Coordinates of C-alpha atoms in Angstrom, one line a residue:
M1 CA -28.5 -5.3 77.0
K2 CA -26.2 -2.4 76.2
F3 CA -22.6 -2.4 77.5
E4 CA -23.2 0.2 80.2
R5 CA -24.9 -2.4 82.5
Y6 CA -21.7 -4.5 82.4
V7 CA -19.2 -1.7 83.2
K8 CA -18.1 -0.5 86.6
G9 CA -18.3 3.3 86.9
S10 CA -18.0 5.7 83.9
V11 CA -18.2 4.7 80.3
D12 CA -17.2 8.0 78.7
Y13 CA -13.5 8.6 78.3
T14 CA -11.6 11.1 76.2
D15 CA -8.3 10.5 77.8
Y16 CA -6.4 7.2 77.3
S17 CA -4.8 7.1 80.8
E18 CA -8.2 7.4 82.4
L19 CA -9.6 4.6 80.2
K20 CA -6.7 2.3 80.9
D21 CA -6.7 3.0 84.7
N22 CA -10.4 3.0 85.4
F23 CA -12.3 0.9 82.9
S24 CA -13.5 -2.4 84.3
I25 CA -16.1 -5.0 83.4
E26 CA -18.5 -6.5 85.9
I27 CA -19.2 -10.1 84.7
P28 CA -22.6 -11.4 85.8
E29 CA -23.2 -15.0 86.8
N30 CA -24.2 -17.3 84.0
F31 CA -23.9 -14.7 81.3
N32 CA -25.2 -15.8 77.9
F33 CA -25.0 -13.3 75.0
A34 CA -27.9 -14.7 73.1
Y35 CA -30.3 -14.4 76.0
D36 CA -28.9 -11.4 77.9
V37 CA -28.2 -9.2 74.9
V38 CA -30.1 -10.3 71.8
D39 CA -33.3 -11.4 73.5
E40 CA -33.2 -8.4 75.8
Y41 CA -33.0 -6.1 72.9
A42 CA -35.9 -8.0 71.3
R43 CA -37.9 -7.3 74.5
S44 CA -37.0 -3.6 75.0
E45 CA -36.3 -2.4 71.4
P46 CA -37.7 -5.1 69.1
E47 CA -37.5 -3.0 65.9
R48 CA -33.9 -1.9 66.5
T49 CA -31.8 -2.9 63.5
A50 CA -29.2 -5.6 64.3
L51 CA -28.0 -6.9 60.9
V52 CA -28.0 -5.5 57.4
W53 CA -27.0 -8.2 54.8
C54 CA -26.4 -8.2 51.1
D55 CA -24.5 -10.1 48.4
D56 CA -23.4 -9.6 44.8
N57 CA -26.5 -11.3 43.3
G58 CA -29.1 -8.7 44.4
G59 CA -29.8 -10.4 47.8
E60 CA -30.6 -8.0 50.6
R61 CA -32.0 -8.6 54.1
V62 CA -32.4 -6.3 57.1
F63 CA -32.9 -8.0 60.5
S64 CA -34.2 -6.5 63.7
F65 CA -33.3 -7.9 67.1
Q66 CA -36.8 -9.4 67.2
D67 CA -36.1 -11.1 63.9
L68 CA -32.9 -12.6 65.2
K69 CA -34.6 -13.8 68.4
T70 CA -37.2 -15.6 66.4
A71 CA -34.6 -17.0 63.9
S72 CA -32.3 -18.2 66.7
N73 CA -35.2 -19.9 68.5
K74 CA -36.3 -21.7 65.4
T75 CA -32.7 -22.7 64.6
A76 CA -32.2 -23.9 68.2
N77 CA -35.3 -26.2 67.8
F78 CA -34.0 -27.4 64.5
L79 CA -30.6 -28.3 66.1
L80 CA -32.4 -30.1 69.0
S81 CA -34.4 -32.1 66.5
K82 CA -31.1 -33.3 65.0
G83 CA -29.7 -34.5 68.3
I84 CA -27.5 -31.5 69.2
K85 CA -27.3 -30.9 72.9
K86 CA -25.3 -28.9 75.4
G87 CA -21.5 -29.5 75.0
D88 CA -21.7 -30.8 71.4
A89 CA -19.4 -29.3 68.8
V90 CA -20.9 -27.9 65.6
M91 CA -18.8 -26.6 62.7
L92 CA -20.2 -23.6 60.9
I93 CA -18.9 -23.0 57.3
L94 CA -21.1 -20.2 56.2
R95 CA -18.8 -17.5 54.8
R96 CA -20.9 -14.3 55.4
R97 CA -24.3 -15.8 54.9
Y98 CA -26.9 -14.5 57.3
E99 CA -27.6 -18.0 58.6
F100 CA -24.3 -17.7 60.4
W101 CA -26.0 -15.4 63.0
Y102 CA -29.0 -17.8 63.2
F103 CA -26.8 -20.8 64.1
L104 CA -24.2 -19.0 66.3
L105 CA -26.9 -17.6 68.5
A106 CA -28.9 -20.8 68.6
L107 CA -25.8 -22.8 69.7
H108 CA -25.2 -20.2 72.4
K109 CA -28.8 -20.8 73.6
I110 CA -28.4 -24.6 73.7
G111 CA -25.0 -24.4 75.3
A112 CA -23.4 -26.2 72.3
I113 CA -19.9 -25.3 71.1
A114 CA -19.7 -23.3 67.9
V115 CA -16.7 -24.0 65.7
P116 CA -16.5 -21.4 62.9
A117 CA -14.5 -22.4 59.8
T118 CA -13.6 -21.0 56.4
N119 CA -15.1 -22.3 53.2
L120 CA -11.5 -22.5 51.8
L121 CA -10.9 -25.8 53.7
L122 CA -10.0 -28.9 51.8
K123 CA -10.5 -32.6 52.7
S124 CA -7.4 -33.0 54.9
D125 CA -8.2 -29.7 56.7
I126 CA -11.7 -30.9 57.4
E127 CA -10.6 -34.3 58.6
Y128 CA -8.1 -32.8 61.0
R129 CA -10.7 -30.4 62.5
T130 CA -13.5 -32.8 62.8
N131 CA -11.4 -35.3 64.7
A132 CA -9.5 -32.8 66.9
A133 CA -12.7 -31.2 68.1
A134 CA -15.1 -34.2 67.9
I135 CA -17.4 -32.4 65.5
K136 CA -20.9 -33.8 65.6
M137 CA -22.5 -31.7 62.9
I138 CA -21.3 -29.6 59.9
V139 CA -23.4 -26.7 58.7
S140 CA -22.4 -25.5 55.2
L141 CA -23.5 -22.9 52.8
E142 CA -24.6 -24.2 49.4
D143 CA -21.2 -24.5 47.6
K144 CA -20.6 -27.6 45.5
D145 CA -16.8 -27.5 45.7
L146 CA -16.8 -27.1 49.5
Q147 CA -19.4 -29.7 50.0
R148 CA -17.5 -32.1 47.8
Q149 CA -14.5 -31.7 50.1
I150 CA -16.7 -32.3 53.1
D151 CA -18.2 -35.5 51.5
L152 CA -14.7 -36.7 50.8
A153 CA -13.7 -36.1 54.4
L154 CA -16.7 -37.8 55.9
P155 CA -15.4 -41.5 55.8
N156 CA -12.4 -40.3 58.0
S157 CA -14.6 -38.2 60.3
P158 CA -16.4 -40.7 62.5
T159 CA -17.8 -38.2 65.0
V160 CA -19.8 -36.3 62.4
K161 CA -23.4 -37.5 62.4
T162 CA -25.2 -34.9 60.4
L163 CA -24.5 -32.7 57.4
V164 CA -26.6 -29.6 57.0
T165 CA -26.8 -27.3 54.0
T166 CA -28.5 -23.9 53.6
G167 CA -29.7 -25.1 50.2
H168 CA -30.1 -28.6 48.9
R169 CA -27.7 -31.5 48.3
D170 CA -28.3 -35.3 48.1
G171 CA -27.7 -37.0 51.5
W172 CA -27.6 -33.7 53.4
V173 CA -30.3 -32.1 55.6
S174 CA -31.8 -29.0 54.0
F175 CA -32.0 -26.2 56.6
A176 CA -34.0 -24.2 54.0
D177 CA -36.7 -26.8 53.9
E178 CA -36.9 -27.6 57.6
Y179 CA -36.4 -24.1 59.1
P180 CA -39.9 -22.7 58.3
N181 CA -41.6 -25.6 60.2
Q182 CA -39.7 -25.0 63.4
S183 CA -41.4 -23.5 66.5
D184 CA -40.3 -20.0 67.4
D185 CA -40.7 -20.7 71.1
F186 CA -37.5 -21.7 72.9
T187 CA -37.3 -21.5 76.7
R188 CA -33.9 -20.7 78.3
P189 CA -32.7 -24.0 79.9
Q190 CA -32.4 -24.1 83.7
G191 CA -30.5 -26.3 86.1
D192 CA -28.0 -28.7 84.5
G193 CA -29.1 -27.5 81.0
A194 CA -28.2 -23.9 81.7
T195 CA -24.8 -22.5 80.5
A196 CA -22.2 -21.4 83.1
N197 CA -19.6 -18.7 82.5
E198 CA -16.8 -21.2 82.4
D199 CA -18.5 -23.5 79.8
I200 CA -16.9 -23.6 76.3
M201 CA -18.8 -21.4 73.9
L202 CA -16.4 -21.1 70.9
L203 CA -13.6 -23.1 69.4
Y204 CA -11.3 -21.5 66.8
F205 CA -8.5 -23.2 64.9
T206 CA -5.6 -20.8 64.6
S207 CA -4.1 -20.4 61.2
G208 CA -0.5 -21.0 62.2
T209 CA 2.3 -20.4 59.7
S210 CA 3.7 -23.9 60.5
G211 CA 2.4 -27.1 62.1
Y212 CA -1.2 -28.1 62.8
P213 CA -3.6 -25.3 64.0
K214 CA -4.2 -25.0 67.7
M215 CA -7.7 -25.1 69.1
V216 CA -8.4 -21.9 71.0
Q217 CA -11.3 -22.2 73.4
H218 CA -13.4 -19.2 74.6
N219 CA -16.0 -19.4 77.4
F220 CA -19.3 -17.6 77.7
T221 CA -17.8 -14.4 79.2
Y222 CA -15.7 -13.8 76.0
P223 CA -18.2 -11.4 74.3
L224 CA -17.9 -8.9 77.1
G225 CA -14.2 -8.5 76.4
H226 CA -15.1 -7.1 73.1
I227 CA -16.8 -4.0 74.6
V228 CA -13.3 -2.4 74.5
T229 CA -12.8 -3.6 70.9
A230 CA -16.0 -2.0 69.6
R231 CA -16.7 0.9 71.9
Y232 CA -13.3 2.3 72.5
W233 CA -11.2 1.2 69.5
Q234 CA -13.5 0.7 66.5
K235 CA -15.6 3.6 68.0
V236 CA -18.8 2.2 66.6
V237 CA -21.8 4.5 66.6
D238 CA -24.9 3.9 68.6
G239 CA -27.5 3.4 65.8
G240 CA -24.8 3.3 63.2
L241 CA -23.6 0.6 60.9
H242 CA -20.3 -1.2 61.3
L243 CA -18.5 -3.2 58.7
T244 CA -15.7 -5.6 59.6
L245 CA -14.7 -7.3 56.4
A246 CA -13.6 -10.7 57.8
E247 CA -15.3 -13.9 56.7
T248 CA -17.1 -15.7 59.5
G249 CA -14.6 -18.6 59.6
W250 CA -12.0 -16.3 61.3
A251 CA -11.9 -15.0 64.9
K252 CA -11.7 -11.5 63.5
A253 CA -15.4 -11.9 62.5
V254 CA -16.5 -12.0 66.1
W255 CA -14.3 -9.1 66.8
G256 CA -16.4 -7.1 64.4
K257 CA -19.6 -8.8 63.3
I258 CA -21.6 -9.4 66.5
Y259 CA -20.6 -9.2 70.1
G260 CA -19.0 -5.8 70.8
Q261 CA -21.0 -4.0 68.1
W262 CA -24.4 -5.0 69.4
L263 CA -23.3 -4.3 73.0
A264 CA -22.4 -0.8 72.0
G265 CA -25.6 -0.2 70.1
S266 CA -24.3 -0.5 66.5
A267 CA -25.9 -2.5 63.8
V268 CA -23.6 -4.9 61.8
F269 CA -23.2 -4.8 58.0
A270 CA -22.5 -8.1 56.3
Y271 CA -21.4 -8.1 52.7
D272 CA -21.3 -11.7 51.4
M273 CA -18.9 -11.2 48.6
V274 CA -17.3 -14.2 46.9
T275 CA -14.4 -12.2 45.4
F276 CA -12.9 -9.0 46.8
V277 CA -13.3 -6.1 44.3
P278 CA -12.2 -2.8 45.9
G279 CA -14.5 -0.6 43.9
R280 CA -17.5 -2.7 44.5
L281 CA -16.8 -2.7 48.3
L282 CA -16.6 1.1 48.2
E283 CA -20.0 1.2 46.3
K284 CA -21.6 -0.9 49.1
M285 CA -20.1 1.3 51.8
E286 CA -21.6 4.3 50.0
R287 CA -25.0 2.8 49.4
Y288 CA -25.6 1.4 52.9
K289 CA -23.9 4.4 54.7
V290 CA -21.4 2.5 56.7
T291 CA -20.3 4.5 59.7
T292 CA -17.3 2.5 61.0
F293 CA -15.0 0.1 59.1
C294 CA -12.3 -2.4 60.0
A295 CA -10.1 -4.4 57.7
P296 CA -6.6 -5.8 57.5
P297 CA -3.8 -3.6 55.9
T298 CA -3.9 -5.7 52.8
V299 CA -7.4 -4.4 52.0
Y300 CA -6.5 -0.8 52.6
R301 CA -3.5 -1.3 50.3
Y302 CA -6.0 -2.0 47.5
L303 CA -8.5 0.6 48.5
V304 CA -6.1 3.5 48.4
R305 CA -5.4 2.7 44.7
Q306 CA -9.1 3.6 44.0
D307 CA -10.4 7.1 43.0
F308 CA -12.3 8.1 46.1
T309 CA -13.9 11.0 44.4
K310 CA -16.3 8.6 42.7
Y311 CA -17.8 7.6 46.1
D312 CA -19.8 9.4 48.8
L313 CA -18.3 8.1 52.0
S314 CA -19.4 11.1 54.1
S315 CA -21.1 8.7 56.6
L316 CA -17.8 7.1 57.4
V317 CA -16.4 8.5 60.7
H318 CA -13.8 6.0 62.0
C319 CA -11.6 3.3 60.5
T320 CA -9.4 0.6 62.2
T321 CA -7.0 -2.1 61.1
A322 CA -5.6 -5.2 62.5
G323 CA -4.4 -8.7 61.5
E324 CA -1.0 -7.7 60.4
A325 CA 1.2 -4.6 61.0
L326 CA 0.2 -1.5 59.1
N327 CA 2.6 0.1 56.6
G328 CA 3.0 3.8 57.2
E329 CA 2.7 4.6 53.5
I330 CA -0.8 3.1 53.4
Y331 CA -1.8 5.1 56.5
N332 CA -0.8 8.3 54.9
K333 CA -2.5 7.6 51.6
F334 CA -5.8 6.7 53.3
L335 CA -5.6 9.9 55.5
E336 CA -5.0 12.0 52.3
K337 CA -8.0 10.5 50.6
T338 CA -10.5 10.4 53.5
G339 CA -9.2 12.7 56.2
I340 CA -9.6 9.8 58.6
K341 CA -6.7 8.8 60.9
M342 CA -6.8 5.0 60.8
K343 CA -6.4 3.4 64.2
E344 CA -4.2 0.3 64.3
G345 CA -4.7 -2.5 66.9
Y346 CA -3.2 -5.8 67.9
G347 CA -4.6 -9.0 69.2
Q348 CA -4.7 -12.7 68.6
T349 CA -7.3 -15.4 68.2
E350 CA -6.6 -16.2 71.9
L351 CA -7.4 -12.6 73.0
T352 CA -9.6 -9.6 72.4
L353 CA -8.1 -6.2 71.4
T354 CA -4.8 -6.2 73.3
I355 CA -3.0 -3.1 72.1
G356 CA -4.6 -0.2 70.3
N357 CA -4.9 3.4 69.4
F358 CA -7.5 5.1 71.5
D359 CA -9.0 8.5 72.1
G360 CA -6.6 11.0 73.5
M361 CA -3.7 9.4 71.6
E362 CA -2.2 10.8 68.4
P363 CA -1.6 7.7 66.1
K364 CA 1.9 7.1 65.0
P365 CA 1.7 5.5 61.6
G366 CA 2.8 1.9 61.9
S367 CA 2.5 1.7 65.7
M368 CA 0.0 -0.7 67.3
G369 CA -0.6 1.8 70.0
K370 CA -0.7 1.2 73.8
P371 CA -2.1 -1.5 76.0
A372 CA -5.9 -1.9 76.1
P373 CA -7.8 -1.8 79.3
G374 CA -7.6 -5.0 81.3
Y375 CA -4.2 -5.9 79.7
T376 CA -0.8 -5.5 81.5
I377 CA 1.7 -5.7 78.6
D378 CA 5.4 -6.1 78.8
I379 CA 8.3 -6.7 76.3
V380 CA 10.8 -9.2 77.6
D381 CA 14.1 -10.6 76.4
S382 CA 15.1 -14.3 76.1
E383 CA 15.8 -14.4 79.9
G384 CA 12.4 -13.0 80.8
S385 CA 13.7 -9.6 81.9
S386 CA 11.8 -6.5 80.8
C387 CA 13.3 -4.7 77.8
K388 CA 14.4 -1.1 77.8
P389 CA 12.7 1.4 75.4
E390 CA 13.6 0.6 71.7
E391 CA 14.9 -2.9 72.7
V392 CA 13.2 -5.7 70.8
G393 CA 11.7 -8.6 72.8
E394 CA 8.6 -10.8 73.0
I395 CA 5.2 -9.3 73.8
V396 CA 3.9 -11.0 76.9
I397 CA 0.8 -10.4 79.1
R398 CA 1.5 -10.3 82.9
L399 CA -1.2 -12.1 84.8
D400 CA -0.3 -11.3 88.4
K401 CA -3.2 -8.8 88.6
G402 CA -5.6 -11.3 87.1
R403 CA -6.5 -12.6 83.6
P404 CA -7.8 -9.9 81.2
F405 CA -11.6 -10.1 80.4
G406 CA -12.1 -12.0 77.2
M407 CA -8.8 -13.9 77.3
F408 CA -9.0 -17.5 76.1
A409 CA -9.4 -20.3 78.6
G410 CA -6.6 -22.4 77.1
Y411 CA -5.9 -24.7 74.2
Y412 CA -8.6 -27.4 73.8
K413 CA -7.5 -30.8 74.9
D414 CA -3.8 -29.7 74.9
E415 CA -2.5 -29.1 78.4
Q416 CA 1.1 -29.1 77.3
R417 CA 0.6 -26.3 74.8
T418 CA -1.4 -24.4 77.4
Q419 CA 1.3 -24.7 80.0
E420 CA 3.9 -23.6 77.5
A421 CA 1.9 -20.5 76.5
F422 CA 1.5 -19.5 80.2
M423 CA 5.0 -20.4 81.3
G424 CA 6.4 -18.3 84.2
G425 CA 3.1 -16.7 85.1
L426 CA 3.0 -14.9 81.7
Y427 CA 1.1 -15.4 78.5
H428 CA 3.6 -15.6 75.7
T429 CA 2.3 -14.2 72.4
G430 CA 5.2 -15.4 70.3
D431 CA 5.3 -11.9 68.7
M432 CA 8.3 -9.6 68.8
A433 CA 8.0 -5.8 69.3
Y434 CA 9.6 -2.9 71.0
Q435 CA 8.2 0.1 73.0
D436 CA 9.3 3.6 72.2
E437 CA 10.0 6.4 74.7
D438 CA 6.4 7.5 74.5
G439 CA 5.0 4.1 75.4
Y440 CA 3.8 3.2 71.9
F441 CA 4.3 -0.5 70.8
W442 CA 5.8 -1.3 67.4
F443 CA 5.4 -4.7 65.8
V444 CA 8.6 -6.4 64.6
G445 CA 7.6 -10.0 63.6
R446 CA 7.0 -13.5 64.8
I447 CA 9.9 -14.9 66.9
D448 CA 10.6 -17.6 64.2
D449 CA 10.8 -15.0 61.5
M450 CA 13.6 -12.8 62.9
I451 CA 16.7 -12.6 60.8
K452 CA 20.2 -12.7 62.3
S453 CA 22.8 -11.3 60.0
A454 CA 26.4 -10.3 60.8
G455 CA 25.5 -9.7 64.5
F456 CA 22.4 -7.7 63.7
R457 CA 18.8 -8.7 64.5
I458 CA 16.6 -7.6 61.6
S459 CA 12.9 -7.4 61.5
P460 CA 11.3 -8.7 58.3
F461 CA 8.4 -6.3 58.8
E462 CA 10.7 -3.3 58.9
V463 CA 12.3 -4.3 55.5
E464 CA 8.9 -5.1 54.1
S465 CA 7.6 -1.7 55.1
T466 CA 10.4 0.0 53.4
L467 CA 10.0 -1.9 50.2
M468 CA 6.3 -1.4 50.2
Q469 CA 6.8 2.3 49.8
H470 CA 8.1 1.7 46.3
P471 CA 5.3 1.9 43.7
A472 CA 6.6 -1.3 41.9
V473 CA 6.0 -3.5 44.9
L474 CA 2.5 -4.9 45.4
E475 CA 3.3 -7.5 48.0
C476 CA 6.5 -8.5 49.7
A477 CA 7.9 -11.1 52.1
V478 CA 11.3 -10.8 53.7
T479 CA 13.2 -13.8 55.0
G480 CA 16.7 -14.9 56.0
V481 CA 18.9 -17.1 53.7
A482 CA 21.7 -19.1 55.2
D483 CA 25.2 -17.6 54.6
D484 CA 28.6 -18.8 55.7
A485 CA 30.0 -15.4 56.3
R486 CA 27.0 -13.6 57.8
N487 CA 25.0 -16.5 59.2
Q488 CA 22.0 -15.1 57.2
V489 CA 21.5 -12.6 54.5
V490 CA 18.2 -10.7 53.8
K491 CA 16.1 -11.9 50.9
A492 CA 13.0 -10.1 49.6
T493 CA 10.4 -12.1 47.6
I494 CA 8.3 -9.7 45.7
V495 CA 5.0 -9.6 43.7
V496 CA 5.3 -6.7 41.2
A497 CA 2.5 -4.2 41.0
P498 CA 0.5 -3.8 37.7
G499 CA 2.4 -1.7 35.2
Y500 CA 5.9 -2.9 36.2
E501 CA 8.0 -5.6 34.7
E502 CA 10.3 -8.0 36.6
S503 CA 13.9 -7.4 35.6
Q504 CA 17.4 -7.2 36.9
Q505 CA 17.2 -3.4 36.6
L506 CA 14.1 -3.3 38.9
S507 CA 15.9 -5.6 41.3
Q508 CA 18.9 -3.2 41.5
E509 CA 16.5 -0.3 41.8
L510 CA 14.7 -1.8 44.8
Q511 CA 18.0 -2.7 46.5
E512 CA 19.2 0.9 46.1
F513 CA 15.8 2.2 47.3
A514 CA 16.1 0.1 50.5
K515 CA 19.6 1.4 51.1
T516 CA 18.5 5.0 51.0
E517 CA 15.3 4.5 53.0
S518 CA 16.7 2.4 55.9
A519 CA 19.9 1.2 57.6
L520 CA 22.3 -0.3 55.1
Y521 CA 22.5 -3.7 56.9
K522 CA 18.7 -4.1 56.4
A523 CA 18.8 -3.8 52.6
P524 CA 18.0 -7.1 50.8
R525 CA 21.0 -8.8 49.2
I526 CA 18.7 -11.2 47.3
I527 CA 15.5 -10.3 45.4
E528 CA 13.3 -12.8 43.8
F529 CA 10.2 -12.0 41.8
V530 CA 7.1 -14.3 42.1
K531 CA 3.6 -14.3 40.8
E532 CA 2.1 -14.9 44.2
L533 CA 3.3 -15.4 47.8
P534 CA 2.6 -18.6 49.8
K535 CA -0.2 -17.9 52.3
T536 CA -2.2 -19.6 55.0
I537 CA -5.9 -20.0 54.3
S538 CA -6.5 -16.9 56.4
G539 CA -4.3 -14.9 54.0
K540 CA -1.2 -14.6 56.2
I541 CA 2.1 -14.8 54.4
R542 CA 3.9 -18.1 55.1
H543 CA 7.5 -17.0 55.6
V544 CA 8.3 -20.5 56.7
A545 CA 7.3 -21.9 53.3
I546 CA 9.7 -19.5 51.6
R547 CA 12.5 -20.4 54.0
N548 CA 11.9 -24.1 53.4
Q549 CA 11.9 -23.7 49.7
D550 CA 15.2 -21.9 49.8
K551 CA 16.7 -24.7 51.9
R552 CA 15.9 -27.1 49.1
K553 CA 17.5 -25.1 46.4

């Protein structure tokens, strides 16, 4: 059950180099997380806490591993009764409801494909996903607006045969009504019904900043790759309680809400909030004594504005961040308030933790860290040659020594995209970075977002990081605007922080601030104030939308 049984050699490392050079996972034949981890816990430590769940309406549930074995067995029998079998795709739109864990584990047991999705999807999003992945069933939380969008999408979703709700809705199957009557006995399939390591277990639609989302497929060995994520980066505590804030529709959820945490012995805390309220989140962390926490930098940006003296966070021992590059100012403010050195990490929906800050490394605020065990990382230029220190290039993963454990199996039903991503024996991330003299990696931006002005290559993130240090800036997106003389000039689109007013005077102040805090050529020549920035449904800023809008002006 615990991760030690899947690791070759030692599991305790205090030195990064030893971890990187020696850590290795031994993947067993026909590994299935639901049976080999969850059900094994239920056999050996049935009362061990697995999941602590709450919401903002007074709801609270605590699940042991025995509880989840029983719940997943009953849910597997429910799915079988509705015609779901091995290889079928089932979309889960459950936000942070505890039924997500019921269904995910049940689908693993059957060998069906889980397709997590966010409750922010609209009719067109649902139509695209159901057709692209041949979805057979949609399972939704009780949400009238979401379920209306699903109903509207149904006529153009011919593969969908069953709609399931956790509550009640006309024309939908009520899981709440049928679940209690299901048998809690479910035998692991054998022979052709058994799962194999190479079978597809998960499909995620990436939230790209342009174009249709890609379908990332992960096989049944994927959970083992998150041993590194949880044990060596998030530093979860055996017997502790880990909170990753992500909603279950995003891949970051399985980075922090199930696989690695349970393998490393930590329970998972799920706070099913509808709206993010920083103070309320801190109250929950205090009440339930969260020991480890992971959230994107945007969340920390709001948290550091709170008065931490109002909350007892003494149980909190380790904090991590990923999803976008971390601004050094936020790192320093969080350290000042908590005494905790936040550990940044980098990865993609296609990967597990790829670059991170580990034990034995002194974090450099704003740096992603160094390559994770199992990953051979390089920075290459447009010709494919390795870059020198401080030289910006694309982050690639070298595969000549084998594929990293937990790496995706390819893009579902898209051989061309898969071949492009793995061109030249490398996996191309599409992200730009540089490596400093000490071997730390620093994020620069997406390839498509780079600005070329008067012969300089300018990282939007670097300019954004500078501007974010000014107290008047709440959010910021930096893009390039076409210019006859310079090819492009730097533009900053800014959401002003509460207490500040948009004005020409503030615009000039921000420009002067940028000139004094970074190289002159990086300072924005254009500043535009907006009420909100365009974002993907996963919350990433859509720089391409700003660029396209500027082209139309």
